[in-house]
CSV table of C-alpha atoms in Angstrom, one decimal:
chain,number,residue,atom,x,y,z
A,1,UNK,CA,0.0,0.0,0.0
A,2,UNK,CA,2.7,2.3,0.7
A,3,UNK,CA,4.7,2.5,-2.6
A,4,UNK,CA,1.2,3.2,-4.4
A,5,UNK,CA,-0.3,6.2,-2.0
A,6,UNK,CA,1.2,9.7,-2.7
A,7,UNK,CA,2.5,11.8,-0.5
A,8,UNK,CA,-0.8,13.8,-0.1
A,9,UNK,CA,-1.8,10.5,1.6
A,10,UNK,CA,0.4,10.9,4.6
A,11,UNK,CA,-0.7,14.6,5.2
A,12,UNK,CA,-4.2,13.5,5.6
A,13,UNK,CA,-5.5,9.8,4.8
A,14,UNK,CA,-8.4,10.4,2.6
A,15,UNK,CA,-8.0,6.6,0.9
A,16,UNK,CA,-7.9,4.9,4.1
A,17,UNK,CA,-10.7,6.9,5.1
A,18,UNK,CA,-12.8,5.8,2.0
A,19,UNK,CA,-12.0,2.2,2.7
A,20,UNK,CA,-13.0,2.3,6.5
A,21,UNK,CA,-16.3,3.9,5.2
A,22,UNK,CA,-16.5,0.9,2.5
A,23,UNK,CA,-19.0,-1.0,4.5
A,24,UNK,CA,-21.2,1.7,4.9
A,25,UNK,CA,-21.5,2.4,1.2
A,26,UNK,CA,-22.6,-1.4,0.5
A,27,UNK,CA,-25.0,-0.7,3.4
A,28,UNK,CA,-26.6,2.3,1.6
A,29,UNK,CA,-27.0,0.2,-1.6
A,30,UNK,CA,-28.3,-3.2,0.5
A,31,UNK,CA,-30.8,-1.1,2.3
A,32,UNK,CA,-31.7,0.5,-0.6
A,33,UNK,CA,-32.6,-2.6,-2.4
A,34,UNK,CA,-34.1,-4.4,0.6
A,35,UNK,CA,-36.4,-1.4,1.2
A,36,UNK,CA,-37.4,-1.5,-2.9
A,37,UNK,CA,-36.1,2.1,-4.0
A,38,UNK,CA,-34.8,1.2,-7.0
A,39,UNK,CA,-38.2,-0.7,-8.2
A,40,UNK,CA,-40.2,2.5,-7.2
A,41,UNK,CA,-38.1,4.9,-9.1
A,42,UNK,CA,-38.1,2.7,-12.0
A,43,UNK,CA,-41.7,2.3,-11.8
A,44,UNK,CA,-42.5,6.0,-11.8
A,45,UNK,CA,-41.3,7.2,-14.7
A,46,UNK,CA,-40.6,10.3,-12.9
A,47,UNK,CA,-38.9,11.6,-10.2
A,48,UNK,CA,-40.6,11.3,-6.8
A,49,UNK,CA,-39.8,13.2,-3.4
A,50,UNK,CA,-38.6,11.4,-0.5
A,51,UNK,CA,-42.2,11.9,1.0
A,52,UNK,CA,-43.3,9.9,-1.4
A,53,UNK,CA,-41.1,7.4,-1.5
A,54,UNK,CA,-41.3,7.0,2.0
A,55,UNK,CA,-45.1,6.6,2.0
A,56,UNK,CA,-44.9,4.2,-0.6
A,57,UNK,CA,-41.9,2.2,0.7
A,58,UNK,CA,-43.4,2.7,4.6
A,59,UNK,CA,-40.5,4.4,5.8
A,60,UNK,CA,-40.0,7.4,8.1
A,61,UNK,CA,-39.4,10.6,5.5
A,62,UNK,CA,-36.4,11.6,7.5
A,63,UNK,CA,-34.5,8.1,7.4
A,64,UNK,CA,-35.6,8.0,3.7
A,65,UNK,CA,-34.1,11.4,2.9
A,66,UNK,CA,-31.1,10.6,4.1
A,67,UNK,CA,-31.0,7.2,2.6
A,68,UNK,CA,-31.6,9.2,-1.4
A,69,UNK,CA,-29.3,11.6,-0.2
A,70,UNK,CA,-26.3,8.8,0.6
A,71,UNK,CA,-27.8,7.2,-3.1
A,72,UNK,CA,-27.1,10.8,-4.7
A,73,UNK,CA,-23.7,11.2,-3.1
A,74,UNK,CA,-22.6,7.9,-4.5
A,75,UNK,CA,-24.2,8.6,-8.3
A,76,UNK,CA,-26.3,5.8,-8.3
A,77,UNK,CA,-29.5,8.1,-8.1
A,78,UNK,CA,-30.0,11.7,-9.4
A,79,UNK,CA,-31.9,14.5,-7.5
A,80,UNK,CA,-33.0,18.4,-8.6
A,81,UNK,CA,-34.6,20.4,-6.0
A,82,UNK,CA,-38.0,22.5,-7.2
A,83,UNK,CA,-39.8,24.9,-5.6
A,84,UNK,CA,-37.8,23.8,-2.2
A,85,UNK,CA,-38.2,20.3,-3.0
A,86,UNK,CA,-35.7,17.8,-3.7
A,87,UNK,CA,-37.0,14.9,-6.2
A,88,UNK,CA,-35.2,12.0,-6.9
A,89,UNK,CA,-34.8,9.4,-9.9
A,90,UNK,CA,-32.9,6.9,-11.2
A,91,UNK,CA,-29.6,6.6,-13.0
A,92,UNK,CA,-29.4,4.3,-15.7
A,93,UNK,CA,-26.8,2.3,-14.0
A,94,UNK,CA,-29.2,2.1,-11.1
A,95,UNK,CA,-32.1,0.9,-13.3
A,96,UNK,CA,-30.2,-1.9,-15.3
A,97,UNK,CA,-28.5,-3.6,-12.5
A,98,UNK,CA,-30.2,-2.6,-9.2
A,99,UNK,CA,-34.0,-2.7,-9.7
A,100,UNK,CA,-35.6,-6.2,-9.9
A,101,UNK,CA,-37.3,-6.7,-13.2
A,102,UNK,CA,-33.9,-5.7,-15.1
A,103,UNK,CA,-32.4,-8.6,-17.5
A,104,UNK,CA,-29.3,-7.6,-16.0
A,105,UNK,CA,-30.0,-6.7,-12.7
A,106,UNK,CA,-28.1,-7.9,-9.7
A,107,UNK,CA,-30.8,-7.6,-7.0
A,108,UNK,CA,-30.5,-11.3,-6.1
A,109,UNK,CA,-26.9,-11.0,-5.7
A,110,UNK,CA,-27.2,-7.9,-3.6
A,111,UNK,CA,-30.0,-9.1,-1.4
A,112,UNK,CA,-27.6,-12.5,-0.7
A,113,UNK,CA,-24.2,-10.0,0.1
A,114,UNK,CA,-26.7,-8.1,2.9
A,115,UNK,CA,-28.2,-11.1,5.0
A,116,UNK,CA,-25.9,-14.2,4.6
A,117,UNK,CA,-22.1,-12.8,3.6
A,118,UNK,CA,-22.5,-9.1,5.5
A,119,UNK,CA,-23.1,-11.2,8.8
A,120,UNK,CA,-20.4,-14.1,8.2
A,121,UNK,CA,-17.7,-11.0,7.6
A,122,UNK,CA,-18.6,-9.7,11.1
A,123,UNK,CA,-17.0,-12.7,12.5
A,124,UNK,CA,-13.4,-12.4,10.1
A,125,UNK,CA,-11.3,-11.9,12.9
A,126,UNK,CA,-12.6,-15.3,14.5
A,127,UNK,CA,-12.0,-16.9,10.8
A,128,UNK,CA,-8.6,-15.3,10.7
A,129,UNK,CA,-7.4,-16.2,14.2
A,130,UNK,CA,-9.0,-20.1,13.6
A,131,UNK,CA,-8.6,-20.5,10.3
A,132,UNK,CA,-12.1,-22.0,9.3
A,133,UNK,CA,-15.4,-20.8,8.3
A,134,UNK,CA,-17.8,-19.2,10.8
A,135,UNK,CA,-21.1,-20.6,9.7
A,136,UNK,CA,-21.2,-22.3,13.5
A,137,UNK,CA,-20.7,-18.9,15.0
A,138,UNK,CA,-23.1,-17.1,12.4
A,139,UNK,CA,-25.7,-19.4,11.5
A,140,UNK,CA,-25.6,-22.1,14.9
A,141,UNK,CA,-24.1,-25.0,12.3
A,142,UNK,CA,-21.2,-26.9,12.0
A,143,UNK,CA,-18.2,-25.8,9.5
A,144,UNK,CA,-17.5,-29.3,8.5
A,145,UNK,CA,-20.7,-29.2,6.3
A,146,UNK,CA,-20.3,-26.0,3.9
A,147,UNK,CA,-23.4,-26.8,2.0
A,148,UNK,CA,-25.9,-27.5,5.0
A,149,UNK,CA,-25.3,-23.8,6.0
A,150,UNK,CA,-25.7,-22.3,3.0
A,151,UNK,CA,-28.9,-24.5,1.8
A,152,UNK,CA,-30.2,-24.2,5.4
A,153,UNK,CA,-33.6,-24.0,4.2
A,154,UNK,CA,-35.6,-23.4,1.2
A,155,UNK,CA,-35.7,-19.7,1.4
A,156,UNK,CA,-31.4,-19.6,1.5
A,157,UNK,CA,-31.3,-21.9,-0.7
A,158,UNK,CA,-33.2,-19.5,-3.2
A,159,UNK,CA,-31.1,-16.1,-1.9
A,160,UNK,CA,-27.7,-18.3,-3.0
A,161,UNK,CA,-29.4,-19.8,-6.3
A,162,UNK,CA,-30.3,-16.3,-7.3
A,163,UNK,CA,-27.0,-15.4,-6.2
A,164,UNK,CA,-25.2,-17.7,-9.0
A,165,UNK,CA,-27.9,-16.6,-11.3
A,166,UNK,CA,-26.7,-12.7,-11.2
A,167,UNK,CA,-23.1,-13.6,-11.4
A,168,UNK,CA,-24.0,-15.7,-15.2
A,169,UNK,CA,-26.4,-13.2,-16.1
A,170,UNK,CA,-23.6,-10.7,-15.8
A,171,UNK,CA,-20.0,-12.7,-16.4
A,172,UNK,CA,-21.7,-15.7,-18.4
A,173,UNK,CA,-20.9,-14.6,-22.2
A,174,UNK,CA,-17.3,-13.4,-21.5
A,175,UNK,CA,-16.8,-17.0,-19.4
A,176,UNK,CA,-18.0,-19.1,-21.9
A,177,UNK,CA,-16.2,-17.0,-25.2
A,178,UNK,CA,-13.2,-16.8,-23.5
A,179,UNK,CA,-12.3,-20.2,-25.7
A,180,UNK,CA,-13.6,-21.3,-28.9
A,181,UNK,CA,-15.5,-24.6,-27.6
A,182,UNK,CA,-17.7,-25.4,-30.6
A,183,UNK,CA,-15.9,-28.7,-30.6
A,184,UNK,CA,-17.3,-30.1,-27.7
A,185,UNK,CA,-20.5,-31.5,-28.3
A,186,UNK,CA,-21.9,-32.8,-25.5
A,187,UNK,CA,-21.1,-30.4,-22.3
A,188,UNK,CA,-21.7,-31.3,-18.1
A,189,UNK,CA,-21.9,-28.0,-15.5
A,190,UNK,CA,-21.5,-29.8,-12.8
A,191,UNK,CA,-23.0,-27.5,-9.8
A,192,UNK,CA,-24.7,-25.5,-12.6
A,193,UNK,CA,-27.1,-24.6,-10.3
A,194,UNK,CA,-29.8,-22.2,-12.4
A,195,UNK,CA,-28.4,-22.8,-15.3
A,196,UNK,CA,-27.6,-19.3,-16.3
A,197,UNK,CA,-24.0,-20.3,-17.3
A,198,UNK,CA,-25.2,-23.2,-19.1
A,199,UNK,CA,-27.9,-21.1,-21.3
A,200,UNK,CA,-24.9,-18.7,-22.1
A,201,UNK,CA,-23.0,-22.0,-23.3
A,202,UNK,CA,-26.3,-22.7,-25.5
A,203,UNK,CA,-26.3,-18.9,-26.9
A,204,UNK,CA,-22.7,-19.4,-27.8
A,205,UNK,CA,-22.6,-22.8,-29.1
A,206,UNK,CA,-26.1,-23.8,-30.2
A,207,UNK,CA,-24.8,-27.4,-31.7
A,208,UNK,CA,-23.7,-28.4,-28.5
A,209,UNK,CA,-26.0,-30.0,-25.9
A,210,UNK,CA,-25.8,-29.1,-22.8
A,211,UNK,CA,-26.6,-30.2,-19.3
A,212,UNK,CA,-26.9,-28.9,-15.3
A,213,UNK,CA,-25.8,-31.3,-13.0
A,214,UNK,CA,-26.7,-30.7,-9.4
A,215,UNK,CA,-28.1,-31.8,-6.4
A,216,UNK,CA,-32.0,-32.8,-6.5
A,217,UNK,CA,-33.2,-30.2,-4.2
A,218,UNK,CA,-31.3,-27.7,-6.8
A,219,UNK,CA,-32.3,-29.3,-9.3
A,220,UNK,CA,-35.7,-28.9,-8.0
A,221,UNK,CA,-36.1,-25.0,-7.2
A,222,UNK,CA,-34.1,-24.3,-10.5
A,223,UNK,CA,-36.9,-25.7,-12.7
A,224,UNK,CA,-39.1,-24.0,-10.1
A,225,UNK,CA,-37.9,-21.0,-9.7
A,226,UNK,CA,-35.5,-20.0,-12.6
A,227,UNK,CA,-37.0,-22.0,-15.9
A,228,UNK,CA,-37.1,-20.6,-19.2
A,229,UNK,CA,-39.7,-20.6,-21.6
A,230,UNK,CA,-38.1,-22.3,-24.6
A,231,UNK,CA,-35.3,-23.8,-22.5
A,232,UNK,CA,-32.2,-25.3,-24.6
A,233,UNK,CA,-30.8,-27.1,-21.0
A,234,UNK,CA,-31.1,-30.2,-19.7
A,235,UNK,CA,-31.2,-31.0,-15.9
A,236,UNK,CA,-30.0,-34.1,-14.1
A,237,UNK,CA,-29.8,-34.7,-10.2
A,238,UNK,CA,-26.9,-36.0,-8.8
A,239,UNK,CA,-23.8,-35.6,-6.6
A,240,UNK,CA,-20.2,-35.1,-8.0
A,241,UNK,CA,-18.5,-35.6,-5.1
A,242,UNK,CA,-20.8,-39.2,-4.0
A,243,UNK,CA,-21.8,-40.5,-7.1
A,244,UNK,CA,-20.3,-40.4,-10.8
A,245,UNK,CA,-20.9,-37.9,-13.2
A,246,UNK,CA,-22.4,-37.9,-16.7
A,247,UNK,CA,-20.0,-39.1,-19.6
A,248,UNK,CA,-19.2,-35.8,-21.9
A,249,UNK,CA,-16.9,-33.7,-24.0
A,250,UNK,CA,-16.1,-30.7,-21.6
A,251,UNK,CA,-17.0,-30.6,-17.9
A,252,UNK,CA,-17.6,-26.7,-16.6
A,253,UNK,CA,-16.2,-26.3,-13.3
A,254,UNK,CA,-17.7,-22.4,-12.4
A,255,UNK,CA,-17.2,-21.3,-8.6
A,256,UNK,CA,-16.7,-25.1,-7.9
A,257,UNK,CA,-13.0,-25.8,-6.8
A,258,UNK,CA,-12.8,-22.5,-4.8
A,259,UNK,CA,-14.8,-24.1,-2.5
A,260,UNK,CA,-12.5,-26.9,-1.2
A,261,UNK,CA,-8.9,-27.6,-0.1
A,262,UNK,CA,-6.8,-28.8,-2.7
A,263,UNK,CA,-7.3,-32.8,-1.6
A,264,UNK,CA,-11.4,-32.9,-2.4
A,265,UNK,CA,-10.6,-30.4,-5.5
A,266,UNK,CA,-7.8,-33.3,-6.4
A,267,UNK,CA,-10.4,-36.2,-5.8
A,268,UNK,CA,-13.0,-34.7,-8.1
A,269,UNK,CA,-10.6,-33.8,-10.8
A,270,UNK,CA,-9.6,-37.0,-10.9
A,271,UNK,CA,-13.0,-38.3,-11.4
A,272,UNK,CA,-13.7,-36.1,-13.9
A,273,UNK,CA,-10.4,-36.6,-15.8
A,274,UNK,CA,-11.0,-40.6,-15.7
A,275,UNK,CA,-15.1,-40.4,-17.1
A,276,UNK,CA,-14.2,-37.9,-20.1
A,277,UNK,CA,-13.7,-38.8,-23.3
A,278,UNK,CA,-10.5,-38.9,-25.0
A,279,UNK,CA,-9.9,-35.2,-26.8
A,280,UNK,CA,-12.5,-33.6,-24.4
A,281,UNK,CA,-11.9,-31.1,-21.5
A,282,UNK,CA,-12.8,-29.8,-18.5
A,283,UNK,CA,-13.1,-25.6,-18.3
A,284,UNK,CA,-12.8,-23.8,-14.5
A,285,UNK,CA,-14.3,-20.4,-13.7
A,286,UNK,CA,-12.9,-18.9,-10.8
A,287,UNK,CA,-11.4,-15.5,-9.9
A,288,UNK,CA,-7.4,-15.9,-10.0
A,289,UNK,CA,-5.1,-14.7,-8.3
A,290,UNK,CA,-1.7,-12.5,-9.5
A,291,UNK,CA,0.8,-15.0,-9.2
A,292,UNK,CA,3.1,-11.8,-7.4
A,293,UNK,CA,0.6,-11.9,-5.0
A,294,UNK,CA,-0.8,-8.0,-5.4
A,295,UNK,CA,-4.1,-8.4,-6.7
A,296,UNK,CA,-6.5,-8.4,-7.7
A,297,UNK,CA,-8.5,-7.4,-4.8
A,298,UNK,CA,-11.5,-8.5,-5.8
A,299,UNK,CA,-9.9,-12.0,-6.4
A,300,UNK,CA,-8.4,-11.6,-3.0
A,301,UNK,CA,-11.5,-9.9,-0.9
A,302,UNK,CA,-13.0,-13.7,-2.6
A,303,UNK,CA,-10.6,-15.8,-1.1
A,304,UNK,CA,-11.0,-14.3,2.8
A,305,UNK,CA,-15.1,-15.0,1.8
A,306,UNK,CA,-13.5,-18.7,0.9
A,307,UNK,CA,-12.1,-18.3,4.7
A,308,UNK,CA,-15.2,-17.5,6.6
A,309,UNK,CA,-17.8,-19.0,4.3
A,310,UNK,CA,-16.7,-22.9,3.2
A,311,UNK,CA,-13.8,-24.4,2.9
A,312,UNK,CA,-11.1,-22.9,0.2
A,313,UNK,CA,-9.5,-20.3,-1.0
A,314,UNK,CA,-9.3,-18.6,-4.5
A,315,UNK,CA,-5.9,-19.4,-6.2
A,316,UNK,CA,-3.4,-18.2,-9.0
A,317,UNK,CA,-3.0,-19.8,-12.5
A,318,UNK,CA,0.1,-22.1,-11.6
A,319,UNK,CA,-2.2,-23.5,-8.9
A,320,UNK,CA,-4.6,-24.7,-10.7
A,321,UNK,CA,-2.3,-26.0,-13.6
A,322,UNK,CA,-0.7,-27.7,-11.3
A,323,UNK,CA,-4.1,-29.7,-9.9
A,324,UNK,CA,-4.8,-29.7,-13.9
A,325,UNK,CA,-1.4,-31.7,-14.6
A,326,UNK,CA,-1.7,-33.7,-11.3
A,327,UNK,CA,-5.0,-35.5,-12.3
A,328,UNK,CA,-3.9,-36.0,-16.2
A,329,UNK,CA,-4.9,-33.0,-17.9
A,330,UNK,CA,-2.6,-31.5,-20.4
A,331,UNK,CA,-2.6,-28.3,-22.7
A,332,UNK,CA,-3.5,-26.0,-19.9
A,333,UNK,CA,-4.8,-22.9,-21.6
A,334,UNK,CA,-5.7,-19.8,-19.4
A,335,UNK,CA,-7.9,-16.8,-20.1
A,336,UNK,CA,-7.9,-13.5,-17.9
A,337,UNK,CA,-11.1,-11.8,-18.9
A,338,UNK,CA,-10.5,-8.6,-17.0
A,339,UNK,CA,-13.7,-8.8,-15.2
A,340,UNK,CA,-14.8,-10.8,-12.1
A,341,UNK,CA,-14.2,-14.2,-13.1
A,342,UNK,CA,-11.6,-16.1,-15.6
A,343,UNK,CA,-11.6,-19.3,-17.1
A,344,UNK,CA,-9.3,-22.4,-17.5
A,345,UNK,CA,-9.2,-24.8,-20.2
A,346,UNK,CA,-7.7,-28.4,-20.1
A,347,UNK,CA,-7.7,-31.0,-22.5
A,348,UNK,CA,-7.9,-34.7,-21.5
């Protein structure tokens, strides 16, 4: 940190400041969207006073003004004062990603960072000091069992799912362009979850068939919950780590092996690398790591969530080559997109 702040920095510490405040900013945005300010502005067309957005929104008019004003400060809303009034509206950045009914929008993913990750990171310094997840000391459940906390019931299960969901929506076309894979014919996203990614895959490569693997209950809620009219994908129940996986051309690993030590991530690599077919693949999304260790912090801020959420860490490219070469792949290719996730391609 030192060699990049200026010297302006040590006569008064306005970055520092900005990043002790960070958690306050998200709180603005996560209360905003909790509350339904975005949907209201986007509904009405038109700008709206705080009076009326808290009467609509049943809020107290004082907490609400100061909630637009925070929204204002940061540019994610707009505001021009008439007549003595101050009326707020929408930015387009606010109305493509934040309100709900946006093909883009990353309410879901907000809504999940506010009520599960916002209460695990109050425990960090526990997770640091221990070195394991806090679910036990958040949620009341044991850290050995990752997935029991965050699919501890229906309704969680549904804030992560939408979670995934927002992250494809966003990162999917980048992910799965990041290599030509019209090759592969039949593809597997094991933990696919929604199946956002996979209906990217289908965009990008319509010859190709592809299918969601996941757990039933997933499986389940994702045909509930997150269907398509029209829908390209095929779902099939099942557990990677239990049971075997579906023979295919290219698995899709995406936010998978961050979850683990290197051992389970070893175990199902191996699997994977002895059920695919000769020529095919398997393709890892994850957010990787410098190898110099300075970035990027996003990739980094991921891997303390690995810390007090489940049971891995986010890694660098040599990392995961070397897992790659360990279980048999070959021709490791890898593909920095610039943006929140990358992508790794092997070649059985």
């Amino acid at each position: 940190m030192a060699e990049h702040l200026s010297q302006s920095e040590l006569d008064y510490p306005f970055k520092l400041l900005e990043y002790f405040n960070g958690f306050r900013v998200s709180k603005v945005i996560f209360s905003a969207c909790e509350l339904g300010v975005f949907d209201l502005l986007l509904k009405s067309q038109e700008p709206l006073s705080a009076q009326h957005v808290a009467r609509e929104l049943g809020t107290s008019v004082d907490g609400m003004e100061r909630l637009l004003d925070a929204l204002v400060g940061i540019e994610i809303l707009e505001v021009e004062t008439t007549d003595g009034t101050a009326f707020y509206s929408s930015t387009d950045v606010a109305n493509l990603y934040l309100a709900k009914g946006s093909a883009k929008s990353l309410h879901d993913m907000i809504i999940y960072q506010s009520q599960t990750i916002y209460p695990l990171w109050n425990n960090m310094v526990d997770a640091v000091r221990e070195g394991r997840n806090q679910n036990e000391k958040t949620f009341g459940l044991p850290p050995e069992d990752v997935f029991q906390a965050i699919y501890r019931s229906e309704e969680e299960m549904l804030k992560f799912m939408g979670l995934m969901n927002s992250s494809w929506v966003l990162d999917g076309h980048d992910i799965v362009t990041a290599f030509n894979l019209s090759c592969f014919q039949t593809i597997v996203d094991l933990g696919g979850c929604t199946g956002a990614l996979a209906r990217e895959m289908v965009k990008a490569y319509p010859s190709s068939s592809v299918t969601v693997f996941d757990l039933p209950q997933v499986v389940e809620s994702a045909q509930k919950h997150f269907s398509q009219e029209n829908d390209a994908i095929v779902f099939q129940t099942g557990d990677f780590f239990s049971g075997d996986v579906p023979a295919a051309d290219l698995y899709v690993l995406a936010r998978i092996i961050h979850d683990w030590p290197e051992e389970k991530c070893l175990t199902l690599l191996k699997k994977i690398y002895n059920t695919c077919r000769p020529g095919g693949g398997v393709l890892l999304v994850e957010a990787m790591l410098f190898e110099n260790r300075r970035g990027p912090v996003m990739a980094q801020i991921f891997s303390l969530n690995m810390l007090v959420q489940a049971e891995g860490r986010e890694r660098p490219p040599s990392e995961y080559t070397h897992m790659l070469k360990k279980t048999g792949f070959q021709n490791v290719q890898v593909c920095r997109t610039g943006k929140s996730y990358d992508a790794i391609l092997a070649i059985r």
